[in-house]
mmCIF file with all atom_site columns, C-alpha atoms and ligand atoms in Angstrom:
data_model
loop_
_atom_site.group_PDB
_atom_site.id
_atom_site.type_symbol
_atom_site.label_atom_id
_atom_site.label_alt_id
_atom_site.label_comp_id
_atom_site.label_asym_id
_atom_site.label_entity_id
_atom_site.label_seq_id
_atom_site.pdbx_PDB_ins_code
_atom_site.Cartn_x
_atom_site.Cartn_y
_atom_site.Cartn_z
_atom_site.occupancy
_atom_site.B_iso_or_equiv
_atom_site.pdbx_formal_charge
_atom_site.auth_seq_id
_atom_site.auth_comp_id
_atom_site.auth_asym_id
_atom_site.auth_atom_id
_atom_site.pdbx_PDB_model_num
ATOM   1   C CA  . MET T 1 1   ? 101.393 80.770  97.125  1.00 95.00 ? 1   MET T CA  1
ATOM   2   C CA  . GLN T 1 2   ? 103.595 83.564  98.539  1.00 97.00 ? 2   GLN T CA  1
ATOM   3   C CA  . VAL T 1 3   ? 102.517 86.968  97.191  1.00 98.00 ? 3   VAL T CA  1
ATOM   4   C CA  . ILE T 1 4   ? 104.536 90.190  97.321  1.00 98.00 ? 4   ILE T CA  1
ATOM   5   C CA  . ILE T 1 5   ? 102.602 93.398  96.629  1.00 98.00 ? 5   ILE T CA  1
ATOM   6   C CA  . LEU T 1 6   ? 104.959 96.315  95.656  1.00 98.00 ? 6   LEU T CA  1
ATOM   7   C CA  . GLY T 1 7   ? 103.974 99.858  94.996  1.00 98.00 ? 7   GLY T CA  1
ATOM   8   C CA  . PRO T 1 8   ? 104.202 103.436 96.398  1.00 98.00 ? 8   PRO T CA  1
ATOM   9   C CA  . PRO T 1 9   ? 102.386 104.558 99.564  1.00 97.00 ? 9   PRO T CA  1
ATOM   10  C CA  . GLY T 1 10  ? 98.778  105.448 98.819  1.00 96.00 ? 10  GLY T CA  1
ATOM   11  C CA  . VAL T 1 11  ? 98.501  103.179 95.687  1.00 98.00 ? 11  VAL T CA  1
ATOM   12  C CA  . GLY T 1 12  ? 96.106  100.859 97.430  1.00 97.00 ? 12  GLY T CA  1
ATOM   13  C CA  . LYS T 1 13  ? 98.331  97.995  98.560  1.00 98.00 ? 13  LYS T CA  1
ATOM   14  C CA  . GLY T 1 14  ? 96.403  97.541  101.855 1.00 98.00 ? 14  GLY T CA  1
ATOM   15  C CA  . THR T 1 15  ? 92.961  97.507  100.236 1.00 98.00 ? 15  THR T CA  1
ATOM   16  C CA  . GLN T 1 16  ? 94.053  95.334  97.444  1.00 98.00 ? 16  GLN T CA  1
ATOM   17  C CA  . SER T 1 17  ? 95.935  92.870  99.764  1.00 98.00 ? 17  SER T CA  1
ATOM   18  C CA  . LEU T 1 18  ? 92.937  92.407  101.951 1.00 98.00 ? 18  LEU T CA  1
ATOM   19  C CA  . LEU T 1 19  ? 90.714  91.564  99.010  1.00 98.00 ? 19  LEU T CA  1
ATOM   20  C CA  . ILE T 1 20  ? 93.345  89.239  97.468  1.00 98.00 ? 20  ILE T CA  1
ATOM   21  C CA  . SER T 1 21  ? 93.808  87.463  100.851 1.00 98.00 ? 21  SER T CA  1
ATOM   22  C CA  . GLN T 1 22  ? 90.061  86.885  101.043 1.00 98.00 ? 22  GLN T CA  1
ATOM   23  C CA  . LYS T 1 23  ? 89.702  85.576  97.490  1.00 98.00 ? 23  LYS T CA  1
ATOM   24  C CA  . LEU T 1 24  ? 92.742  83.346  97.580  1.00 97.00 ? 24  LEU T CA  1
ATOM   25  C CA  . GLY T 1 25  ? 92.602  82.299  101.183 1.00 98.00 ? 25  GLY T CA  1
ATOM   26  C CA  . LEU T 1 26  ? 95.998  83.821  102.020 1.00 98.00 ? 26  LEU T CA  1
ATOM   27  C CA  . ILE T 1 27  ? 97.186  85.316  105.229 1.00 98.00 ? 27  ILE T CA  1
ATOM   28  C CA  . HIS T 1 28  ? 97.518  89.018  104.957 1.00 98.00 ? 28  HIS T CA  1
ATOM   29  C CA  . LEU T 1 29  ? 100.682 90.336  106.440 1.00 98.00 ? 29  LEU T CA  1
ATOM   30  C CA  . SER T 1 30  ? 101.001 94.133  106.582 1.00 98.00 ? 30  SER T CA  1
ATOM   31  C CA  . THR T 1 31  ? 104.239 95.475  108.232 1.00 98.00 ? 31  THR T CA  1
ATOM   32  C CA  . GLY T 1 32  ? 102.631 98.932  108.674 1.00 97.00 ? 32  GLY T CA  1
ATOM   33  C CA  . GLU T 1 33  ? 99.720  97.333  110.529 1.00 98.00 ? 33  GLU T CA  1
ATOM   34  C CA  . ILE T 1 34  ? 102.089 95.355  112.781 1.00 97.00 ? 34  ILE T CA  1
ATOM   35  C CA  . LEU T 1 35  ? 103.925 98.601  113.614 1.00 98.00 ? 35  LEU T CA  1
ATOM   36  C CA  . ARG T 1 36  ? 100.732 100.551 114.202 1.00 97.00 ? 36  ARG T CA  1
ATOM   37  C CA  . SER T 1 37  ? 99.339  97.852  116.569 1.00 97.00 ? 37  SER T CA  1
ATOM   38  C CA  . ALA T 1 38  ? 102.650 97.863  118.482 1.00 97.00 ? 38  ALA T CA  1
ATOM   39  C CA  . ALA T 1 39  ? 102.388 101.687 118.693 1.00 97.00 ? 39  ALA T CA  1
ATOM   40  C CA  . ASP T 1 40  ? 98.822  101.413 119.988 1.00 98.00 ? 40  ASP T CA  1
ATOM   41  C CA  . ALA T 1 41  ? 99.971  98.857  122.512 1.00 98.00 ? 41  ALA T CA  1
ATOM   42  C CA  . LYS T 1 42  ? 102.773 101.300 123.557 1.00 98.00 ? 42  LYS T CA  1
ATOM   43  C CA  . THR T 1 43  ? 105.463 98.662  123.524 1.00 97.00 ? 43  THR T CA  1
ATOM   44  C CA  . THR T 1 44  ? 109.084 99.962  123.213 1.00 96.00 ? 44  THR T CA  1
ATOM   45  C CA  . LEU T 1 45  ? 109.288 99.004  119.638 1.00 95.00 ? 45  LEU T CA  1
ATOM   46  C CA  . GLY T 1 46  ? 105.884 100.512 118.955 1.00 97.00 ? 46  GLY T CA  1
ATOM   47  C CA  . LEU T 1 47  ? 106.760 103.867 120.446 1.00 97.00 ? 47  LEU T CA  1
ATOM   48  C CA  . GLN T 1 48  ? 110.087 104.028 118.575 1.00 96.00 ? 48  GLN T CA  1
ATOM   49  C CA  . ALA T 1 49  ? 108.435 103.059 115.364 1.00 97.00 ? 49  ALA T CA  1
ATOM   50  C CA  . LYS T 1 50  ? 105.622 105.671 115.763 1.00 97.00 ? 50  LYS T CA  1
ATOM   51  C CA  . GLU T 1 51  ? 108.187 108.489 115.743 1.00 97.00 ? 51  GLU T CA  1
ATOM   52  C CA  . ILE T 1 52  ? 109.819 107.172 112.637 1.00 97.00 ? 52  ILE T CA  1
ATOM   53  C CA  . MET T 1 53  ? 106.490 106.519 110.898 1.00 96.00 ? 53  MET T CA  1
ATOM   54  C CA  . ASN T 1 54  ? 105.302 110.108 111.705 1.00 95.00 ? 54  ASN T CA  1
ATOM   55  C CA  . LEU T 1 55  ? 108.404 111.478 110.061 1.00 95.00 ? 55  LEU T CA  1
ATOM   56  C CA  . GLY T 1 56  ? 107.679 109.425 106.904 1.00 94.00 ? 56  GLY T CA  1
ATOM   57  C CA  . LYS T 1 57  ? 111.012 107.502 107.373 1.00 97.00 ? 57  LYS T CA  1
ATOM   58  C CA  . LEU T 1 58  ? 111.611 103.760 107.327 1.00 98.00 ? 58  LEU T CA  1
ATOM   59  C CA  . VAL T 1 59  ? 112.076 101.594 110.485 1.00 98.00 ? 59  VAL T CA  1
ATOM   60  C CA  . SER T 1 60  ? 115.473 99.894  110.432 1.00 98.00 ? 60  SER T CA  1
ATOM   61  C CA  . ASP T 1 61  ? 115.963 96.887  108.278 1.00 98.00 ? 61  ASP T CA  1
ATOM   62  C CA  . ASP T 1 62  ? 117.173 94.818  111.192 1.00 98.00 ? 62  ASP T CA  1
ATOM   63  C CA  . ILE T 1 63  ? 113.968 95.412  113.121 1.00 97.00 ? 63  ILE T CA  1
ATOM   64  C CA  . MET T 1 64  ? 111.755 94.854  110.034 1.00 98.00 ? 64  MET T CA  1
ATOM   65  C CA  . VAL T 1 65  ? 113.494 91.578  108.987 1.00 98.00 ? 65  VAL T CA  1
ATOM   66  C CA  . GLY T 1 66  ? 113.147 90.258  112.528 1.00 97.00 ? 66  GLY T CA  1
ATOM   67  C CA  . ILE T 1 67  ? 109.420 91.065  112.637 1.00 97.00 ? 67  ILE T CA  1
ATOM   68  C CA  . VAL T 1 68  ? 108.790 89.436  109.228 1.00 98.00 ? 68  VAL T CA  1
ATOM   69  C CA  . ARG T 1 69  ? 111.002 86.379  109.948 1.00 98.00 ? 69  ARG T CA  1
ATOM   70  C CA  . ASP T 1 70  ? 109.011 85.781  113.121 1.00 97.00 ? 70  ASP T CA  1
ATOM   71  C CA  . ALA T 1 71  ? 105.672 86.276  111.413 1.00 97.00 ? 71  ALA T CA  1
ATOM   72  C CA  . LEU T 1 72  ? 106.627 83.892  108.509 1.00 98.00 ? 72  LEU T CA  1
ATOM   73  C CA  . SER T 1 73  ? 107.829 81.093  110.740 1.00 96.00 ? 73  SER T CA  1
ATOM   74  C CA  . GLY T 1 74  ? 104.393 79.947  111.894 1.00 92.00 ? 74  GLY T CA  1
ATOM   75  C CA  . GLN T 1 75  ? 103.140 76.693  110.394 1.00 94.00 ? 75  GLN T CA  1
ATOM   76  C CA  . GLU T 1 76  ? 99.962  78.351  109.072 1.00 96.00 ? 76  GLU T CA  1
ATOM   77  C CA  . MET T 1 77  ? 102.071 80.521  106.769 1.00 97.00 ? 77  MET T CA  1
ATOM   78  C CA  . ASN T 1 78  ? 103.327 77.354  105.064 1.00 95.00 ? 78  ASN T CA  1
ATOM   79  C CA  . GLU T 1 79  ? 99.970  75.721  104.841 1.00 96.00 ? 79  GLU T CA  1
ATOM   80  C CA  . LYS T 1 80  ? 97.755  78.648  103.652 1.00 98.00 ? 80  LYS T CA  1
ATOM   81  C CA  . GLY T 1 81  ? 100.326 80.931  101.977 1.00 98.00 ? 81  GLY T CA  1
ATOM   82  C CA  . PHE T 1 82  ? 100.503 84.610  102.524 1.00 98.00 ? 82  PHE T CA  1
ATOM   83  C CA  . ILE T 1 83  ? 100.536 88.068  101.019 1.00 98.00 ? 83  ILE T CA  1
ATOM   84  C CA  . LEU T 1 84  ? 103.240 90.500  102.128 1.00 98.00 ? 84  LEU T CA  1
ATOM   85  C CA  . ASP T 1 85  ? 102.071 94.101  102.031 1.00 98.00 ? 85  ASP T CA  1
ATOM   86  C CA  . GLY T 1 86  ? 104.636 96.828  102.763 1.00 98.00 ? 86  GLY T CA  1
ATOM   87  C CA  . PHE T 1 87  ? 107.668 94.557  102.804 1.00 98.00 ? 87  PHE T CA  1
ATOM   88  C CA  . PRO T 1 88  ? 110.249 94.540  101.408 1.00 98.00 ? 88  PRO T CA  1
ATOM   89  C CA  . ARG T 1 89  ? 110.864 98.225  101.207 1.00 98.00 ? 89  ARG T CA  1
ATOM   90  C CA  . THR T 1 90  ? 114.597 98.321  100.756 1.00 98.00 ? 90  THR T CA  1
ATOM   91  C CA  . LEU T 1 91  ? 117.095 96.235  98.842  1.00 98.00 ? 91  LEU T CA  1
ATOM   92  C CA  . ASN T 1 92  ? 118.593 94.953  102.132 1.00 98.00 ? 92  ASN T CA  1
ATOM   93  C CA  . GLN T 1 93  ? 115.099 93.683  103.105 1.00 98.00 ? 93  GLN T CA  1
ATOM   94  C CA  . ALA T 1 94  ? 114.674 92.037  99.748  1.00 98.00 ? 94  ALA T CA  1
ATOM   95  C CA  . VAL T 1 95  ? 117.972 90.168  100.060 1.00 98.00 ? 95  VAL T CA  1
ATOM   96  C CA  . ALA T 1 96  ? 117.102 89.113  103.616 1.00 98.00 ? 96  ALA T CA  1
ATOM   97  C CA  . LEU T 1 97  ? 113.657 87.919  102.414 1.00 98.00 ? 97  LEU T CA  1
ATOM   98  C CA  . ASP T 1 98  ? 115.264 85.725  99.702  1.00 97.00 ? 98  ASP T CA  1
ATOM   99  C CA  . LYS T 1 99  ? 117.216 83.951  102.465 1.00 98.00 ? 99  LYS T CA  1
ATOM   100 C CA  . ILE T 1 100 ? 114.084 83.531  104.609 1.00 98.00 ? 100 ILE T CA  1
ATOM   101 C CA  . PHE T 1 101 ? 112.146 82.146  101.642 1.00 97.00 ? 101 PHE T CA  1
ATOM   102 C CA  . SER T 1 102 ? 114.822 79.508  100.860 1.00 96.00 ? 102 SER T CA  1
ATOM   103 C CA  . GLU T 1 103 ? 115.262 78.630  104.538 1.00 96.00 ? 103 GLU T CA  1
ATOM   104 C CA  . PHE T 1 104 ? 111.550 78.007  104.940 1.00 96.00 ? 104 PHE T CA  1
ATOM   105 C CA  . GLY T 1 105 ? 111.117 76.455  101.564 1.00 95.00 ? 105 GLY T CA  1
ATOM   106 C CA  . PHE T 1 106 ? 108.828 79.063  100.086 1.00 96.00 ? 106 PHE T CA  1
ATOM   107 C CA  . ASN T 1 107 ? 109.179 78.571  96.341  1.00 93.00 ? 107 ASN T CA  1
ATOM   108 C CA  . ASP T 1 108 ? 105.843 79.675  94.779  1.00 95.00 ? 108 ASP T CA  1
ATOM   109 C CA  . VAL T 1 109 ? 106.545 83.443  94.850  1.00 96.00 ? 109 VAL T CA  1
ATOM   110 C CA  . ARG T 1 110 ? 104.390 85.721  92.798  1.00 96.00 ? 110 ARG T CA  1
ATOM   111 C CA  . ILE T 1 111 ? 104.934 89.514  92.581  1.00 97.00 ? 111 ILE T CA  1
ATOM   112 C CA  . VAL T 1 112 ? 102.842 92.438  91.408  1.00 97.00 ? 112 VAL T CA  1
ATOM   113 C CA  . ASN T 1 113 ? 103.710 96.109  91.443  1.00 98.00 ? 113 ASN T CA  1
ATOM   114 C CA  . ILE T 1 114 ? 100.792 98.552  91.645  1.00 98.00 ? 114 ILE T CA  1
ATOM   115 C CA  . ILE T 1 115 ? 101.411 101.966 90.061  1.00 98.00 ? 115 ILE T CA  1
ATOM   116 C CA  . ALA T 1 116 ? 99.864  105.463 90.054  1.00 98.00 ? 116 ALA T CA  1
ATOM   117 C CA  . ASP T 1 117 ? 101.063 109.017 89.409  1.00 97.00 ? 117 ASP T CA  1
ATOM   118 C CA  . ASP T 1 118 ? 102.346 111.122 92.271  1.00 95.00 ? 118 ASP T CA  1
ATOM   119 C CA  . GLU T 1 119 ? 99.402  113.598 92.086  1.00 95.00 ? 119 GLU T CA  1
ATOM   120 C CA  . VAL T 1 120 ? 97.005  110.716 92.632  1.00 96.00 ? 120 VAL T CA  1
ATOM   121 C CA  . LEU T 1 121 ? 99.087  109.305 95.609  1.00 97.00 ? 121 LEU T CA  1
ATOM   122 C CA  . ILE T 1 122 ? 99.379  112.706 97.326  1.00 95.00 ? 122 ILE T CA  1
ATOM   123 C CA  . LYS T 1 123 ? 95.621  113.371 96.999  1.00 94.00 ? 123 LYS T CA  1
ATOM   124 C CA  . ARG T 1 124 ? 94.810  109.940 98.380  1.00 94.00 ? 124 ARG T CA  1
ATOM   125 C CA  . LEU T 1 125 ? 97.391  110.008 101.229 1.00 94.00 ? 125 LEU T CA  1
ATOM   126 C CA  . MET T 1 126 ? 96.130  113.520 102.295 1.00 93.00 ? 126 MET T CA  1
ATOM   127 C CA  . GLY T 1 127 ? 92.632  112.273 102.297 1.00 91.00 ? 127 GLY T CA  1
ATOM   128 C CA  . ARG T 1 128 ? 93.131  109.319 104.598 1.00 87.00 ? 128 ARG T CA  1
ATOM   129 C CA  . GLY T 1 129 ? 93.516  111.170 107.952 1.00 85.00 ? 129 GLY T CA  1
ATOM   130 C CA  . ARG T 1 130 ? 96.076  108.758 109.189 1.00 88.00 ? 130 ARG T CA  1
ATOM   131 C CA  . GLN T 1 131 ? 98.545  110.231 111.658 1.00 86.00 ? 131 GLN T CA  1
ATOM   132 C CA  . ASP T 1 132 ? 101.429 109.915 109.224 1.00 89.00 ? 132 ASP T CA  1
ATOM   133 C CA  . ASP T 1 133 ? 99.523  111.584 106.425 1.00 89.00 ? 133 ASP T CA  1
ATOM   134 C CA  . THR T 1 134 ? 100.480 115.209 106.846 1.00 91.00 ? 134 THR T CA  1
ATOM   135 C CA  . LEU T 1 135 ? 101.832 116.941 103.735 1.00 92.00 ? 135 LEU T CA  1
ATOM   136 C CA  . GLU T 1 136 ? 105.323 116.950 105.076 1.00 93.00 ? 136 GLU T CA  1
ATOM   137 C CA  . THR T 1 137 ? 105.254 113.277 105.933 1.00 94.00 ? 137 THR T CA  1
ATOM   138 C CA  . VAL T 1 138 ? 103.609 112.382 102.697 1.00 95.00 ? 138 VAL T CA  1
ATOM   139 C CA  . THR T 1 139 ? 106.315 114.208 100.688 1.00 94.00 ? 139 THR T CA  1
ATOM   140 C CA  . ASN T 1 140 ? 108.917 112.431 102.619 1.00 95.00 ? 140 ASN T CA  1
ATOM   141 C CA  . ARG T 1 141 ? 107.350 109.027 102.159 1.00 96.00 ? 141 ARG T CA  1
ATOM   142 C CA  . LEU T 1 142 ? 107.175 109.454 98.438  1.00 97.00 ? 142 LEU T CA  1
ATOM   143 C CA  . ARG T 1 143 ? 110.897 110.571 98.305  1.00 97.00 ? 143 ARG T CA  1
ATOM   144 C CA  . VAL T 1 144 ? 111.914 107.601 100.490 1.00 98.00 ? 144 VAL T CA  1
ATOM   145 C CA  . TYR T 1 145 ? 109.839 105.359 98.214  1.00 98.00 ? 145 TYR T CA  1
ATOM   146 C CA  . ARG T 1 146 ? 111.629 106.611 95.085  1.00 98.00 ? 146 ARG T CA  1
ATOM   147 C CA  . GLU T 1 147 ? 115.035 106.408 96.571  1.00 98.00 ? 147 GLU T CA  1
ATOM   148 C CA  . GLN T 1 148 ? 114.877 103.139 98.585  1.00 98.00 ? 148 GLN T CA  1
ATOM   149 C CA  . THR T 1 149 ? 111.842 101.124 97.531  1.00 98.00 ? 149 THR T CA  1
ATOM   150 C CA  . ALA T 1 150 ? 111.494 101.615 93.766  1.00 98.00 ? 150 ALA T CA  1
ATOM   151 C CA  . PRO T 1 151 ? 114.845 99.680  93.204  1.00 98.00 ? 151 PRO T CA  1
ATOM   152 C CA  . VAL T 1 152 ? 113.224 96.670  94.832  1.00 98.00 ? 152 VAL T CA  1
ATOM   153 C CA  . ARG T 1 153 ? 111.037 96.208  91.723  1.00 98.00 ? 153 ARG T CA  1
ATOM   154 C CA  . GLU T 1 154 ? 114.128 96.173  89.508  1.00 97.00 ? 154 GLU T CA  1
ATOM   155 C CA  . TYR T 1 155 ? 115.848 93.705  91.784  1.00 98.00 ? 155 TYR T CA  1
ATOM   156 C CA  . TYR T 1 156 ? 112.932 91.312  91.667  1.00 97.00 ? 156 TYR T CA  1
ATOM   157 C CA  . SER T 1 157 ? 112.382 91.676  87.887  1.00 96.00 ? 157 SER T CA  1
ATOM   158 C CA  . LYS T 1 158 ? 115.831 90.077  87.250  1.00 95.00 ? 158 LYS T CA  1
ATOM   159 C CA  . GLU T 1 159 ? 114.505 86.854  88.816  1.00 94.00 ? 159 GLU T CA  1
ATOM   160 C CA  . TYR T 1 160 ? 110.632 86.951  88.614  1.00 94.00 ? 160 TYR T CA  1
ATOM   161 C CA  . PRO T 1 161 ? 108.052 88.193  86.122  1.00 94.00 ? 161 PRO T CA  1
ATOM   162 C CA  . VAL T 1 162 ? 106.848 91.363  87.918  1.00 96.00 ? 162 VAL T CA  1
ATOM   163 C CA  . HIS T 1 163 ? 103.586 92.760  86.542  1.00 94.00 ? 163 HIS T CA  1
ATOM   164 C CA  . ASP T 1 164 ? 102.769 96.400  86.793  1.00 97.00 ? 164 ASP T CA  1
ATOM   165 C CA  . ILE T 1 165 ? 99.144  97.018  87.468  1.00 98.00 ? 165 ILE T CA  1
ATOM   166 C CA  . ASN T 1 166 ? 97.344  100.334 87.200  1.00 98.00 ? 166 ASN T CA  1
ATOM   167 C CA  . GLY T 1 167 ? 96.074  101.251 90.607  1.00 98.00 ? 167 GLY T CA  1
ATOM   168 C CA  . VAL T 1 168 ? 93.706  103.979 89.531  1.00 98.00 ? 168 VAL T CA  1
ATOM   169 C CA  . GLY T 1 169 ? 90.017  103.093 88.889  1.00 97.00 ? 169 GLY T CA  1
ATOM   170 C CA  . ASP T 1 170 ? 87.375  100.886 90.405  1.00 98.00 ? 170 ASP T CA  1
ATOM   171 C CA  . ILE T 1 171 ? 88.732  98.842  93.302  1.00 98.00 ? 171 ILE T CA  1
ATOM   172 C CA  . ASP T 1 172 ? 87.044  95.612  92.437  1.00 98.00 ? 172 ASP T CA  1
ATOM   173 C CA  . ILE T 1 173 ? 87.985  95.771  88.743  1.00 98.00 ? 173 ILE T CA  1
ATOM   174 C CA  . ILE T 1 174 ? 91.693  96.422  89.754  1.00 98.00 ? 174 ILE T CA  1
ATOM   175 C CA  . ASN T 1 175 ? 91.464  93.526  92.125  1.00 98.00 ? 175 ASN T CA  1
ATOM   176 C CA  . ASP T 1 176 ? 90.034  91.129  89.473  1.00 98.00 ? 176 ASP T CA  1
ATOM   177 C CA  . GLY T 1 177 ? 92.995  92.167  87.341  1.00 97.00 ? 177 GLY T CA  1
ATOM   178 C CA  . ILE T 1 178 ? 95.538  91.482  90.077  1.00 98.00 ? 178 ILE T CA  1
ATOM   179 C CA  . VAL T 1 179 ? 93.980  88.059  91.039  1.00 98.00 ? 179 VAL T CA  1
ATOM   180 C CA  . ASP T 1 180 ? 93.954  87.067  87.408  1.00 96.00 ? 180 ASP T CA  1
ATOM   181 C CA  . VAL T 1 181 ? 97.705  87.950  87.116  1.00 96.00 ? 181 VAL T CA  1
ATOM   182 C CA  . LEU T 1 182 ? 98.559  86.132  90.308  1.00 96.00 ? 182 LEU T CA  1
ATOM   183 C CA  . LYS T 1 183 ? 96.804  82.960  89.192  1.00 94.00 ? 183 LYS T CA  1
ATOM   184 C CA  . ASN T 1 184 ? 98.508  82.938  85.856  1.00 92.00 ? 184 ASN T CA  1
ATOM   185 C CA  . ILE T 1 185 ? 102.087 83.756  86.818  1.00 87.00 ? 185 ILE T CA  1
ATOM   186 C CA  . ARG T 1 186 ? 103.778 80.471  86.298  1.00 69.00 ? 186 ARG T CA  1
ATOM   187 C CA  . SER T 1 187 ? 107.474 80.621  86.979  1.00 59.00 ? 187 SER T CA  1
ATOM   188 C CA  . LYS T 1 188 ? 110.692 82.510  87.507  1.00 67.00 ? 188 LYS T CA  1
ATOM   189 C CA  . VAL T 1 189 ? 112.018 84.476  84.619  1.00 62.00 ? 189 VAL T CA  1
HETATM 190 P P1  . AMP B 2 .   ? 102.358 101.302 105.512 1.00 50.60 ? 1   AMP B P1  1
HETATM 191 O O1  . AMP B 2 .   ? 101.186 100.978 106.297 1.00 50.60 ? 1   AMP B O1  1
HETATM 192 O O2  . AMP B 2 .   ? 102.826 100.177 104.670 1.00 50.60 ? 1   AMP B O2  1
HETATM 193 O O3  . AMP B 2 .   ? 102.143 102.515 104.617 1.00 50.60 ? 1   AMP B O3  1
HETATM 194 O O4  . AMP B 2 .   ? 103.537 101.617 106.517 1.00 50.60 ? 1   AMP B O4  1
HETATM 195 C C1  . AMP B 2 .   ? 103.502 102.770 107.319 1.00 50.60 ? 1   AMP B C1  1
HETATM 196 C C2  . AMP B 2 .   ? 104.933 103.110 107.899 1.00 50.60 ? 1   AMP B C2  1
HETATM 197 O O5  . AMP B 2 .   ? 105.423 101.977 108.648 1.00 50.60 ? 1   AMP B O5  1
HETATM 198 C C3  . AMP B 2 .   ? 105.949 103.367 106.840 1.00 50.60 ? 1   AMP B C3  1
HETATM 199 O O6  . AMP B 2 .   ? 105.879 104.740 106.362 1.00 50.60 ? 1   AMP B O6  1
HETATM 200 C C4  . AMP B 2 .   ? 107.172 103.051 107.577 1.00 50.60 ? 1   AMP B C4  1
HETATM 201 O O7  . AMP B 2 .   ? 107.549 104.183 108.529 1.00 50.60 ? 1   AMP B O7  1
HETATM 202 C C5  . AMP B 2 .   ? 106.849 101.896 108.389 1.00 50.60 ? 1   AMP B C5  1
HETATM 203 N N1  . AMP B 2 .   ? 107.078 100.632 107.647 1.00 50.60 ? 1   AMP B N1  1
HETATM 204 C C6  . AMP B 2 .   ? 106.132 99.725  107.222 1.00 50.60 ? 1   AMP B C6  1
HETATM 205 N N2  . AMP B 2 .   ? 106.729 98.730  106.608 1.00 50.60 ? 1   AMP B N2  1
HETATM 206 C C7  . AMP B 2 .   ? 108.081 98.987  106.663 1.00 50.60 ? 1   AMP B C7  1
HETATM 207 C C8  . AMP B 2 .   ? 109.205 98.279  106.111 1.00 50.60 ? 1   AMP B C8  1
HETATM 208 N N3  . AMP B 2 .   ? 109.092 97.152  105.363 1.00 50.60 ? 1   AMP B N3  1
HETATM 209 N N4  . AMP B 2 .   ? 110.448 98.845  106.284 1.00 50.60 ? 1   AMP B N4  1
HETATM 210 C C9  . AMP B 2 .   ? 110.523 99.977  107.041 1.00 50.60 ? 1   AMP B C9  1
HETATM 211 N N5  . AMP B 2 .   ? 109.517 100.670 107.555 1.00 50.60 ? 1   AMP B N5  1
HETATM 212 C C10 . AMP B 2 .   ? 108.348 100.206 107.329 1.00 50.60 ? 1   AMP B C10 1
#
């Protein structure tokens, strides 16, 4: 199974993806985590990415598609399946991912979209204490989400049943709901 978790920053994609990966035995692939590790390791990519992340902007599509393509090419991804958290974040990334999926023969794709109001997201993001969680960065990230990432849901919904799931409430109850939906999504639209 190949899972894509969509949703705005702060909605709980990371937390939910981790739980889903544990329950369904999938590999959790978070592009934000990959970039943060690169930043900690002070690689050239990491240092560039850190600046962009701290501004609440998106790292370029070329770089992100390259990272994801690399990560998905391992045999383990094919055997175990995976959950993509934080990718795709633009229409270009979604189109590139389609190509990667058909090239690698990934054809059991299941997509959920977690949702919450902006007030909830801002409150959560401001409470996390991550370096890219200042008010200015948070506001920017939500704007970038609306402009560039929200259209990805519409793009997918032409081809896949995309389920919207309320991301406010008890983490485990939300997770049970997501896992239930993932298990029961059967086919393309
Ligand atoms: P996240 O941990 O998913 O909230 O990502 C943190 C930051 O990493 C984002 O605000 C972006 O700056 C960058 N990032 C993560 N994933 C992507 C992506 N798919 N495309 C562009 N930038 C990304």
